[in-house]
Amino acid sequence: MLPERGGPAELKTQVQDRNLCTACGACAGLCPYIYTAWEKVAVIYPCGSEEGSCYRVCPRTPTDLASLDRQVFGRERSDHVLGQHAGIYFSRAKDKKISARGQYGGTVTALLAFLQEQSQIDAAVLARGSGAALPEPAVASSREEILACAGSKYSACPTLSVLPQVRRDGHRRVAMVGRPCQVTALRKMQGLLLEQQFTHLPAAGLDMFVIGLFCFWALTPAFYAFLAEKAGAEEISKVDIPGEGLKIAFTSGRELLIPIDEVRQLIRPACPECFDPTSELADVSVGSTEYDPAWNTLIVRTAAGKALVEEAQATGAIELKPYPEERLPILRQAALNKKLRVISARQGNEYLRLPLAYRQKLIQEGGN
Ligand SMILES: Cc1cc2nc3c(=O)[nH]c(=O)nc-3n(C[C@H](O)[C@H](O)[C@H](O)COP(=O)(O)OP(=O)(O)OC[C@H]3O[C@@H](n4cnc5c(N)ncnc54)[C@H](O)[C@@H]3O)c2cc1C
Ligand code: SF4
Ligand code: SF4
């Protein structure tokens, strides 16, 4: 059983040394003695504190889902498979320049560009990179910078590590795009701030809008060496991992499809322990449709998320259509399978503080 509280020593032994670190970047952003390089995060100097915010914000230290639900939504969830939601849609950017650069429909980039255009945010915390280069955390404050970060980077870019830079640059209204583990870390940080604990945390004073990505696994940085080897002298224009395998598109127009089993061996060890594939604690969550690459799946969760999506639709920044009824069981089954695998694992899921009712509902849905 993991201790409820701890310091850097526990973060190191319970999370980092056990390969459970998701490289969210949260701890590295709040302590100069925690360092990140090549998507590896490590405590490099033992500061000696018995209790630290580094341990408390980590998505792989005790994480009480019911309490996070109450913090974000004001109540516990009614949907135990997909988390709280106020609407599920197919969505895409209306601006063709954005949809052309987006991973699928470009919904994330369109929402960010809309927030920036309307002066509703000062900056966004994103992942920048392309081709076979290791991505890097980025703070984007212009439309060009937001567009330059479009596209999925299939590794664990530790973007939360740039929150202190956001504050140093004087930004106060900030959008964060993140994988589910990163959204959890940010919500844990906000929870500590709400309780007025650790008031120095990098999210202090920031008004944040959270766009969560779907994520069933991320790859280790070895993926980029793998891509470089496959590309040889050719230039990569896009990387995608649809159900059938890894698809590499080259600027020459050639496409290469690589069997998924070759890629699976590069899955980050922390990812099979991850309970949240759809960013359940975000304001809105965005994923693929696994069906039509020109569109996204969009889950609207909070009141702030609903207001943004309505505004963005009304002004023509994004387009919505109803989520096809026959696709919903497929999405639910994929999320449910991942959750059931995690709760039935013998180890690795000790971080989850899951109420019995949550667990029972999942097992019940799994048995139907
Ligand atoms: C590691 C990973 C695994 C994923 N797995 C799935 C999956 O199994 N099923 C599924 O439906 N969808 C998955 N997604 C989400 C999907 O790839 C798209 O990101 C999502 O559908 C949004 O599409 P879009 O067209 O709106 O994106 P875009 O408009 O292109 O915007 C993408 C945004 O994501 C940010 N971003 C890119 N890579 C990262 C990263 N590694 N960490 C943090 N932020 C990042 C960029 O900064 C950009 O702002 C995954 C994404 C990632 C990063
Ligand atoms: S999961 Fe995040 S907070 Fe936890 S050790 Fe890794 S980078 Fe730090
Ligand atoms: S699978 Fe989970 S732990 Fe791994 S990168 Fe995605 S959200 Fe983070």
Short mmCIF file of C-alpha atoms and ligand atoms in Angstrom, two decimals:
data_model
loop_
_atom_site.label_atom_id
_atom_site.label_comp_id
_atom_site.label_asym_id
_atom_site.label_seq_id
_atom_site.Cartn_x
_atom_site.Cartn_y
_atom_site.Cartn_z
CA MET A 1 0.00 0.00 0.00
CA LEU A 2 1.42 3.39 -0.94
CA PRO A 3 1.65 5.98 1.83
CA GLU A 4 -0.86 8.87 1.50
CA ARG A 5 1.93 11.38 1.99
CA GLY A 6 5.59 11.39 1.18
CA GLY A 7 8.47 13.42 -0.11
CA PRO A 8 11.01 13.10 -2.90
CA ALA A 9 12.43 9.87 -1.44
CA GLU A 10 9.02 8.18 -1.74
CA LEU A 11 8.44 9.70 -5.19
CA LYS A 12 11.71 8.15 -6.29
CA THR A 13 11.26 4.72 -4.74
CA GLN A 14 7.50 4.28 -5.23
CA VAL A 15 7.11 5.83 -8.67
CA GLN A 16 10.30 6.60 -10.59
CA ASP A 17 12.37 3.54 -9.61
CA ARG A 18 9.40 1.26 -10.28
CA ASN A 19 8.98 2.57 -13.83
CA LEU A 20 5.55 3.95 -12.96
CA CYS A 21 6.42 7.54 -13.90
CA THR A 22 4.23 8.78 -16.76
CA ALA A 23 6.52 11.78 -17.46
CA CYS A 24 3.64 14.16 -16.87
CA GLY A 25 6.23 16.77 -15.85
CA ALA A 26 4.31 18.06 -12.81
CA CYS A 27 6.99 17.32 -10.17
CA ALA A 28 9.78 18.62 -12.41
CA GLY A 29 7.87 21.88 -12.79
CA LEU A 30 7.73 22.52 -9.07
CA CYS A 31 11.16 21.58 -7.83
CA PRO A 32 14.65 22.47 -9.11
CA TYR A 33 15.95 19.14 -7.71
CA ILE A 34 13.75 17.12 -10.04
CA TYR A 35 15.04 16.98 -13.55
CA THR A 36 13.67 15.79 -16.86
CA ALA A 37 15.61 14.69 -19.94
CA TRP A 38 14.54 12.41 -22.75
CA GLU A 39 11.15 11.93 -21.11
CA LYS A 40 12.77 10.46 -18.03
CA VAL A 41 12.05 12.31 -14.81
CA ALA A 42 14.34 11.86 -11.82
CA VAL A 43 14.92 13.29 -8.36
CA ILE A 44 18.57 14.32 -8.73
CA TYR A 45 19.16 15.68 -5.25
CA PRO A 46 17.51 14.46 -2.05
CA CYS A 47 16.25 17.67 -0.41
CA GLY A 48 15.38 15.67 2.71
CA SER A 49 11.75 16.81 3.06
CA GLU A 50 9.59 14.08 4.52
CA GLU A 51 6.54 15.55 2.89
CA GLY A 52 6.45 17.39 -0.39
CA SER A 53 4.06 18.64 -3.05
CA CYS A 54 6.06 16.58 -5.61
CA TYR A 55 4.59 13.43 -4.08
CA ARG A 56 1.09 14.82 -3.70
CA VAL A 57 0.63 16.03 -7.31
CA CYS A 58 1.95 12.86 -8.92
CA PRO A 59 -0.73 10.91 -10.81
CA ARG A 60 0.88 7.67 -9.59
CA THR A 61 0.72 8.39 -5.87
CA PRO A 62 -2.59 7.86 -4.02
CA THR A 63 -5.29 9.33 -6.24
CA ASP A 64 -8.82 9.55 -4.88
CA LEU A 65 -11.08 9.59 -7.93
CA ALA A 66 -14.30 10.31 -6.06
CA SER A 67 -12.75 13.33 -4.41
CA LEU A 68 -11.34 14.58 -7.74
CA ASP A 69 -14.80 14.13 -9.29
CA ARG A 70 -16.30 16.28 -6.52
CA GLN A 71 -13.58 18.90 -6.97
CA VAL A 72 -14.02 19.20 -10.74
CA PHE A 73 -17.73 18.47 -11.24
CA GLY A 74 -19.25 19.13 -7.83
CA ARG A 75 -20.49 15.53 -7.66
CA GLU A 76 -19.42 11.95 -8.18
CA ARG A 77 -19.70 10.43 -11.62
CA SER A 78 -22.79 8.81 -13.06
CA ASP A 79 -20.88 7.20 -15.94
CA HIS A 80 -18.17 4.92 -14.59
CA VAL A 81 -16.72 4.02 -17.98
CA LEU A 82 -16.27 7.41 -19.65
CA GLY A 83 -16.45 9.69 -16.59
CA GLN A 84 -18.76 12.66 -16.18
CA HIS A 85 -20.04 14.14 -19.45
CA ALA A 86 -22.58 16.62 -20.74
CA GLY A 87 -22.43 15.57 -24.41
CA ILE A 88 -20.51 13.37 -26.84
CA TYR A 89 -20.05 14.43 -30.46
CA PHE A 90 -18.10 14.06 -33.65
CA SER A 91 -16.31 17.38 -34.18
CA ARG A 92 -13.81 19.05 -36.48
CA ALA A 93 -12.22 22.41 -37.23
CA LYS A 94 -14.05 24.43 -39.84
CA ASP A 95 -10.92 26.27 -40.93
CA LYS A 96 -9.33 24.04 -43.58
CA LYS A 97 -5.84 25.31 -42.70
CA ILE A 98 -6.35 24.00 -39.17
CA SER A 99 -7.93 20.67 -40.09
CA ALA A 100 -5.08 20.06 -42.56
CA ARG A 101 -2.52 20.44 -39.76
CA GLY A 102 -4.50 18.68 -37.02
CA GLN A 103 -3.99 15.02 -36.22
CA TYR A 104 -7.57 14.18 -37.20
CA GLY A 105 -10.29 16.87 -37.37
CA GLY A 106 -8.07 19.48 -35.69
CA THR A 107 -10.65 20.10 -32.95
CA VAL A 108 -7.99 20.75 -30.29
CA THR A 109 -6.11 23.29 -32.39
CA ALA A 110 -9.38 24.96 -33.47
CA LEU A 111 -10.52 25.36 -29.85
CA LEU A 112 -7.12 26.78 -28.87
CA ALA A 113 -7.05 29.17 -31.84
CA PHE A 114 -10.57 30.29 -30.96
CA LEU A 115 -9.63 30.94 -27.31
CA GLN A 116 -6.56 32.88 -28.43
CA GLU A 117 -8.45 34.92 -31.05
CA GLN A 118 -11.15 35.83 -28.54
CA SER A 119 -8.46 36.86 -26.03
CA GLN A 120 -9.84 34.29 -23.58
CA ILE A 121 -6.35 32.89 -22.95
CA ASP A 122 -2.88 34.42 -22.77
CA ALA A 123 -1.07 31.18 -23.62
CA ALA A 124 -1.38 27.44 -24.04
CA VAL A 125 0.80 24.62 -22.71
CA LEU A 126 1.43 22.26 -25.62
CA ALA A 127 3.84 19.73 -27.16
CA ARG A 128 5.93 20.86 -30.13
CA GLY A 129 7.79 18.63 -32.53
CA SER A 130 7.59 16.79 -35.79
CA GLY A 131 8.83 13.74 -37.61
CA ALA A 132 11.50 11.70 -35.86
CA ALA A 133 12.53 14.47 -33.45
CA LEU A 134 11.85 14.17 -29.72
CA PRO A 135 8.98 16.60 -28.94
CA GLU A 136 9.39 19.34 -26.38
CA PRO A 137 7.03 21.15 -24.02
CA ALA A 138 5.97 24.52 -25.43
CA VAL A 139 4.24 27.68 -24.27
CA ALA A 140 2.30 29.02 -27.25
CA SER A 141 0.79 32.48 -27.15
CA SER A 142 0.09 33.27 -30.81
CA ARG A 143 -2.03 31.54 -33.43
CA GLU A 144 1.14 30.59 -35.35
CA GLU A 145 2.67 29.01 -32.26
CA ILE A 146 -0.54 27.09 -31.54
CA LEU A 147 -0.69 25.80 -35.12
CA ALA A 148 2.99 24.84 -34.99
CA CYS A 149 2.16 22.42 -32.13
CA ALA A 150 -0.68 20.63 -33.96
CA GLY A 151 -0.40 16.88 -34.42
CA SER A 152 0.06 13.96 -32.03
CA LYS A 153 3.48 13.10 -30.68
CA TYR A 154 3.11 9.53 -29.52
CA SER A 155 5.40 9.72 -26.53
CA ALA A 156 5.16 11.17 -23.03
CA CYS A 157 6.23 14.76 -23.52
CA PRO A 158 6.46 16.22 -19.94
CA THR A 159 4.59 19.42 -20.78
CA LEU A 160 3.54 20.27 -17.21
CA SER A 161 7.18 21.08 -16.49
CA VAL A 162 6.72 24.44 -18.25
CA LEU A 163 4.08 25.81 -15.87
CA PRO A 164 6.68 27.93 -14.00
CA GLN A 165 7.68 29.51 -17.32
CA VAL A 166 4.04 30.35 -17.98
CA ARG A 167 3.93 32.24 -14.70
CA ARG A 168 7.31 33.89 -15.24
CA ASP A 169 6.09 35.15 -18.62
CA GLY A 170 3.17 36.79 -16.84
CA HIS A 171 0.42 34.63 -18.36
CA ARG A 172 -2.62 34.14 -16.17
CA ARG A 173 -5.36 32.63 -18.38
CA VAL A 174 -3.95 29.42 -19.72
CA ALA A 175 -5.17 26.45 -21.76
CA MET A 176 -3.47 23.14 -21.10
CA VAL A 177 -3.61 20.25 -23.54
CA GLY A 178 -2.61 17.02 -21.92
CA ARG A 179 -2.76 13.27 -21.74
CA PRO A 180 -5.08 11.88 -19.05
CA CYS A 181 -2.21 11.38 -16.55
CA GLN A 182 -1.27 15.04 -16.98
CA VAL A 183 -4.84 16.19 -16.48
CA THR A 184 -4.96 14.18 -13.24
CA ALA A 185 -1.69 15.76 -12.04
CA LEU A 186 -2.97 19.25 -12.77
CA ARG A 187 -6.27 18.56 -10.96
CA LYS A 188 -4.35 17.21 -7.95
CA MET A 189 -2.28 20.40 -7.96
CA GLN A 190 -5.42 22.54 -8.16
CA GLY A 191 -6.94 20.49 -5.32
CA LEU A 192 -3.98 21.27 -3.04
CA LEU A 193 -4.31 24.95 -3.92
CA LEU A 194 -8.05 24.88 -3.13
CA GLU A 195 -7.19 23.42 0.27
CA GLN A 196 -4.56 26.17 0.60
CA GLN A 197 -1.77 23.67 0.94
CA PHE A 198 1.56 24.27 -0.79
CA THR A 199 0.57 27.75 -2.01
CA HIS A 200 3.77 28.07 -4.09
CA LEU A 201 2.62 25.48 -6.67
CA PRO A 202 3.10 26.56 -10.30
CA ALA A 203 -0.66 26.50 -11.05
CA ALA A 204 -1.29 29.07 -8.27
CA GLY A 205 -3.13 32.09 -9.61
CA LEU A 206 -3.63 30.55 -13.04
CA ASP A 207 -7.11 30.39 -14.55
CA MET A 208 -6.87 27.19 -16.55
CA PHE A 209 -8.93 25.57 -19.29
CA VAL A 210 -8.08 21.90 -19.67
CA ILE A 211 -8.30 20.01 -22.96
CA GLY A 212 -7.62 16.33 -22.36
CA LEU A 213 -6.59 13.88 -25.05
CA PHE A 214 -7.69 10.26 -25.25
CA CYS A 215 -4.67 8.07 -24.57
CA PHE A 216 -4.50 4.29 -24.25
CA TRP A 217 -0.70 4.25 -24.22
CA ALA A 218 2.32 6.37 -25.08
CA LEU A 219 5.66 5.18 -26.43
CA THR A 220 9.16 5.57 -24.99
CA PRO A 221 11.61 7.99 -26.66
CA ALA A 222 13.14 4.96 -28.43
CA PHE A 223 10.20 5.43 -30.79
CA TYR A 224 11.98 8.38 -32.42
CA ALA A 225 15.09 6.32 -33.19
CA PHE A 226 12.72 3.67 -34.59
CA LEU A 227 11.04 6.32 -36.79
CA ALA A 228 14.38 7.69 -37.96
CA GLU A 229 15.51 4.22 -38.95
CA LYS A 230 12.30 3.57 -40.90
CA ALA A 231 12.53 6.97 -42.61
CA GLY A 232 16.17 6.75 -43.71
CA ALA A 233 16.85 9.82 -45.85
CA GLU A 234 13.16 10.58 -46.39
CA GLU A 235 11.34 13.40 -44.60
CA ILE A 236 8.34 12.44 -42.45
CA SER A 237 5.21 14.56 -42.89
CA LYS A 238 2.85 12.75 -40.50
CA VAL A 239 2.77 9.87 -38.04
CA ASP A 240 -0.46 8.15 -37.05
CA ILE A 241 -1.33 5.01 -35.12
CA PRO A 242 -4.78 3.91 -36.23
CA GLY A 243 -6.00 0.41 -35.27
CA GLU A 244 -4.22 -1.28 -38.17
CA GLY A 245 -0.68 -0.23 -37.25
CA LEU A 246 1.82 2.64 -37.38
CA LYS A 247 1.35 4.77 -40.46
CA ILE A 248 4.24 7.00 -41.56
CA ALA A 249 3.54 9.50 -44.34
CA PHE A 250 6.51 11.07 -46.14
CA THR A 251 6.71 14.44 -47.89
CA SER A 252 7.32 12.50 -51.11
CA GLY A 253 3.74 11.16 -50.87
CA ARG A 254 4.85 7.62 -49.96
CA GLU A 255 3.19 5.91 -47.00
CA LEU A 256 4.51 3.09 -44.87
CA LEU A 257 2.34 0.85 -42.68
CA ILE A 258 4.16 -0.98 -39.90
CA PRO A 259 2.50 -3.83 -37.95
CA ILE A 260 1.28 -2.72 -34.53
CA ASP A 261 3.25 -5.47 -32.76
CA GLU A 262 6.52 -3.79 -33.77
CA VAL A 263 5.33 -0.65 -31.99
CA ARG A 264 3.83 -2.30 -28.91
CA GLN A 265 7.25 -3.26 -27.61
CA LEU A 266 7.96 0.48 -27.24
CA ILE A 267 5.01 1.17 -24.92
CA ARG A 268 6.02 3.13 -21.85
CA PRO A 269 6.04 0.74 -18.85
CA ALA A 270 3.75 3.07 -16.83
CA CYS A 271 0.95 3.02 -19.38
CA PRO A 272 -0.58 -0.43 -18.82
CA GLU A 273 -1.30 0.71 -15.21
CA CYS A 274 -3.28 3.73 -16.35
CA PHE A 275 -6.96 3.74 -15.43
CA ASP A 276 -8.14 6.78 -17.41
CA PRO A 277 -8.08 6.49 -21.21
CA THR A 278 -10.33 9.49 -21.97
CA SER A 279 -9.09 12.33 -19.73
CA GLU A 280 -12.07 12.11 -17.42
CA LEU A 281 -11.12 15.17 -15.37
CA ALA A 282 -10.70 17.59 -18.29
CA ASP A 283 -13.11 20.36 -19.31
CA VAL A 284 -13.39 18.68 -22.70
CA SER A 285 -11.73 15.51 -24.01
CA VAL A 286 -10.75 14.87 -27.61
CA GLY A 287 -9.81 11.65 -29.37
CA SER A 288 -9.99 9.95 -32.72
CA THR A 289 -13.22 8.45 -34.02
CA GLU A 290 -11.49 5.16 -35.00
CA TYR A 291 -13.77 5.47 -37.98
CA ASP A 292 -13.37 8.71 -39.95
CA PRO A 293 -9.95 10.43 -39.74
CA ALA A 294 -11.44 13.78 -40.76
CA TRP A 295 -13.33 14.01 -37.47
CA ASN A 296 -12.66 13.76 -33.74
CA THR A 297 -14.61 12.34 -30.85
CA LEU A 298 -15.37 15.23 -28.49
CA ILE A 299 -16.58 14.67 -24.92
CA VAL A 300 -17.89 17.79 -23.24
CA ARG A 301 -17.53 17.49 -19.47
CA THR A 302 -17.64 20.67 -17.36
CA ALA A 303 -19.83 23.80 -17.60
CA ALA A 304 -16.76 25.72 -18.84
CA GLY A 305 -16.23 23.06 -21.51
CA LYS A 306 -19.87 23.26 -22.59
CA ALA A 307 -19.76 27.06 -22.82
CA LEU A 308 -16.60 26.98 -24.95
CA VAL A 309 -17.88 24.31 -27.33
CA GLU A 310 -21.20 26.16 -27.81
CA GLU A 311 -19.39 29.44 -28.51
CA ALA A 312 -16.87 27.82 -30.84
CA GLN A 313 -19.69 26.14 -32.75
CA ALA A 314 -21.83 29.29 -32.92
CA THR A 315 -18.98 31.36 -34.37
CA GLY A 316 -18.00 28.66 -36.86
CA ALA A 317 -14.66 27.66 -35.31
CA ILE A 318 -15.73 24.04 -35.03
CA GLU A 319 -18.41 21.85 -36.52
CA LEU A 320 -20.34 19.23 -34.52
CA LYS A 321 -22.49 16.28 -35.41
CA PRO A 322 -24.21 13.74 -33.19
CA TYR A 323 -22.08 10.83 -32.06
CA PRO A 324 -23.28 7.83 -34.09
CA GLU A 325 -25.34 5.62 -31.81
CA GLU A 326 -23.76 2.43 -33.14
CA ARG A 327 -20.22 3.69 -32.34
CA LEU A 328 -20.86 4.40 -28.67
CA PRO A 329 -20.70 0.75 -27.49
CA ILE A 330 -17.32 0.43 -29.25
CA LEU A 331 -15.87 3.45 -27.44
CA ARG A 332 -17.32 2.29 -24.12
CA GLN A 333 -15.98 -1.24 -24.55
CA ALA A 334 -12.45 0.00 -25.31
CA ALA A 335 -12.42 2.22 -22.20
CA LEU A 336 -14.04 -0.45 -20.05
CA ASN A 337 -11.53 -3.13 -21.12
CA LYS A 338 -8.63 -0.90 -20.13
CA LYS A 339 -10.16 -0.14 -16.74
CA LEU A 340 -10.97 -3.77 -16.00
CA ARG A 341 -7.42 -4.78 -16.90
CA VAL A 342 -6.07 -2.22 -14.45
CA ILE A 343 -8.34 -3.05 -11.54
CA SER A 344 -7.75 -6.77 -11.92
CA ALA A 345 -3.94 -6.40 -12.14
CA ARG A 346 -2.13 -7.80 -9.12
CA GLN A 347 0.22 -4.85 -8.84
CA GLY A 348 0.86 -1.41 -10.28
CA ASN A 349 -2.58 -0.02 -9.48
CA GLU A 350 -1.93 0.73 -5.80
CA TYR A 351 -2.16 4.43 -6.56
CA LEU A 352 -5.87 4.16 -7.33
CA ARG A 353 -8.23 5.04 -4.51
CA LEU A 354 -11.35 3.69 -6.14
CA PRO A 355 -14.60 3.59 -4.16
CA LEU A 356 -16.19 0.16 -4.04
CA ALA A 357 -19.24 1.50 -5.91
CA TYR A 358 -17.04 2.65 -8.82
CA ARG A 359 -15.37 -0.75 -8.98
CA GLN A 360 -18.67 -2.65 -8.79
CA LYS A 361 -20.28 -0.62 -11.57
CA LEU A 362 -17.36 -1.41 -13.88
CA ILE A 363 -17.43 -5.11 -13.11
CA GLN A 364 -21.20 -5.07 -13.58
CA GLU A 365 -20.93 -3.38 -17.01
CA GLY A 366 -18.13 -5.77 -17.94
CA GLY A 367 -20.34 -8.75 -17.11
CA ASN A 368 -23.22 -7.57 -19.31
C1 LIG B 1 0.50 9.66 -26.69
C2 LIG B 1 -0.87 9.80 -27.29
C3 LIG B 1 -1.68 8.66 -27.42
C4 LIG B 1 -2.97 8.78 -27.94
N1 LIG B 1 -3.76 7.67 -28.03
C5 LIG B 1 -5.02 7.77 -28.49
C6 LIG B 1 -5.87 6.63 -28.57
O1 LIG B 1 -5.48 5.51 -28.20
N2 LIG B 1 -7.15 6.80 -29.03
C7 LIG B 1 -7.61 8.02 -29.42
O2 LIG B 1 -8.78 8.12 -29.83
N3 LIG B 1 -6.83 9.12 -29.38
C8 LIG B 1 -5.56 9.03 -28.92
N4 LIG B 1 -4.76 10.14 -28.85
C9 LIG B 1 -5.32 11.45 -29.21
C10 LIG B 1 -5.21 11.73 -30.69
O3 LIG B 1 -3.97 11.28 -31.20
C11 LIG B 1 -5.36 13.25 -30.96
O4 LIG B 1 -4.42 13.95 -30.17
C12 LIG B 1 -6.72 13.76 -30.60
O5 LIG B 1 -7.70 13.04 -31.30
C13 LIG B 1 -6.87 15.24 -30.97
O6 LIG B 1 -6.89 15.33 -32.36
P1 LIG B 1 -6.91 16.73 -33.09
O7 LIG B 1 -7.04 16.52 -34.54
O8 LIG B 1 -7.94 17.61 -32.43
O9 LIG B 1 -5.46 17.24 -32.69
P2 LIG B 1 -4.63 18.53 -33.03
O10 LIG B 1 -5.51 19.66 -33.42
O11 LIG B 1 -3.55 18.11 -33.94
O12 LIG B 1 -4.01 18.89 -31.60
C14 LIG B 1 -3.23 17.98 -30.89
C15 LIG B 1 -2.75 18.69 -29.62
O13 LIG B 1 -2.17 17.71 -28.78
C16 LIG B 1 -0.97 18.21 -28.22
N5 LIG B 1 -0.09 17.04 -28.06
C17 LIG B 1 0.43 16.29 -29.05
N6 LIG B 1 1.16 15.29 -28.54
C18 LIG B 1 1.11 15.43 -27.21
C19 LIG B 1 1.68 14.71 -26.14
N7 LIG B 1 2.44 13.64 -26.34
N8 LIG B 1 1.44 15.12 -24.89
C20 LIG B 1 0.67 16.21 -24.66
N9 LIG B 1 0.09 16.92 -25.64
C21 LIG B 1 0.31 16.54 -26.89
C22 LIG B 1 -0.43 19.20 -29.22
O14 LIG B 1 0.28 20.20 -28.57
C23 LIG B 1 -1.70 19.74 -29.89
O15 LIG B 1 -2.10 20.91 -29.25
C24 LIG B 1 -3.45 10.05 -28.37
C25 LIG B 1 -2.62 11.18 -28.26
C26 LIG B 1 -1.35 11.07 -27.73
C27 LIG B 1 -0.48 12.30 -27.61
S1 SF4 B 2 4.36 10.82 -13.01
FE1 SF4 B 2 4.65 13.03 -13.14
S2 SF4 B 2 4.68 13.75 -11.02
FE2 SF4 B 2 4.96 11.52 -10.97
S3 SF4 B 2 7.17 11.22 -10.94
FE3 SF4 B 2 6.57 11.16 -13.07
S4 SF4 B 2 6.76 13.28 -13.84
FE4 SF4 B 2 6.80 13.33 -11.59
S1 SF4 B 3 -1.55 5.73 -21.11
FE1 SF4 B 3 -1.97 6.85 -19.26
S2 SF4 B 3 0.00 6.98 -18.25
FE2 SF4 B 3 0.43 6.49 -20.37
S3 SF4 B 3 0.76 8.50 -21.33
FE3 SF4 B 3 -1.38 7.91 -21.64
S4 SF4 B 3 -2.47 8.88 -19.95
FE4 SF4 B 3 -0.30 8.88 -19.41
#
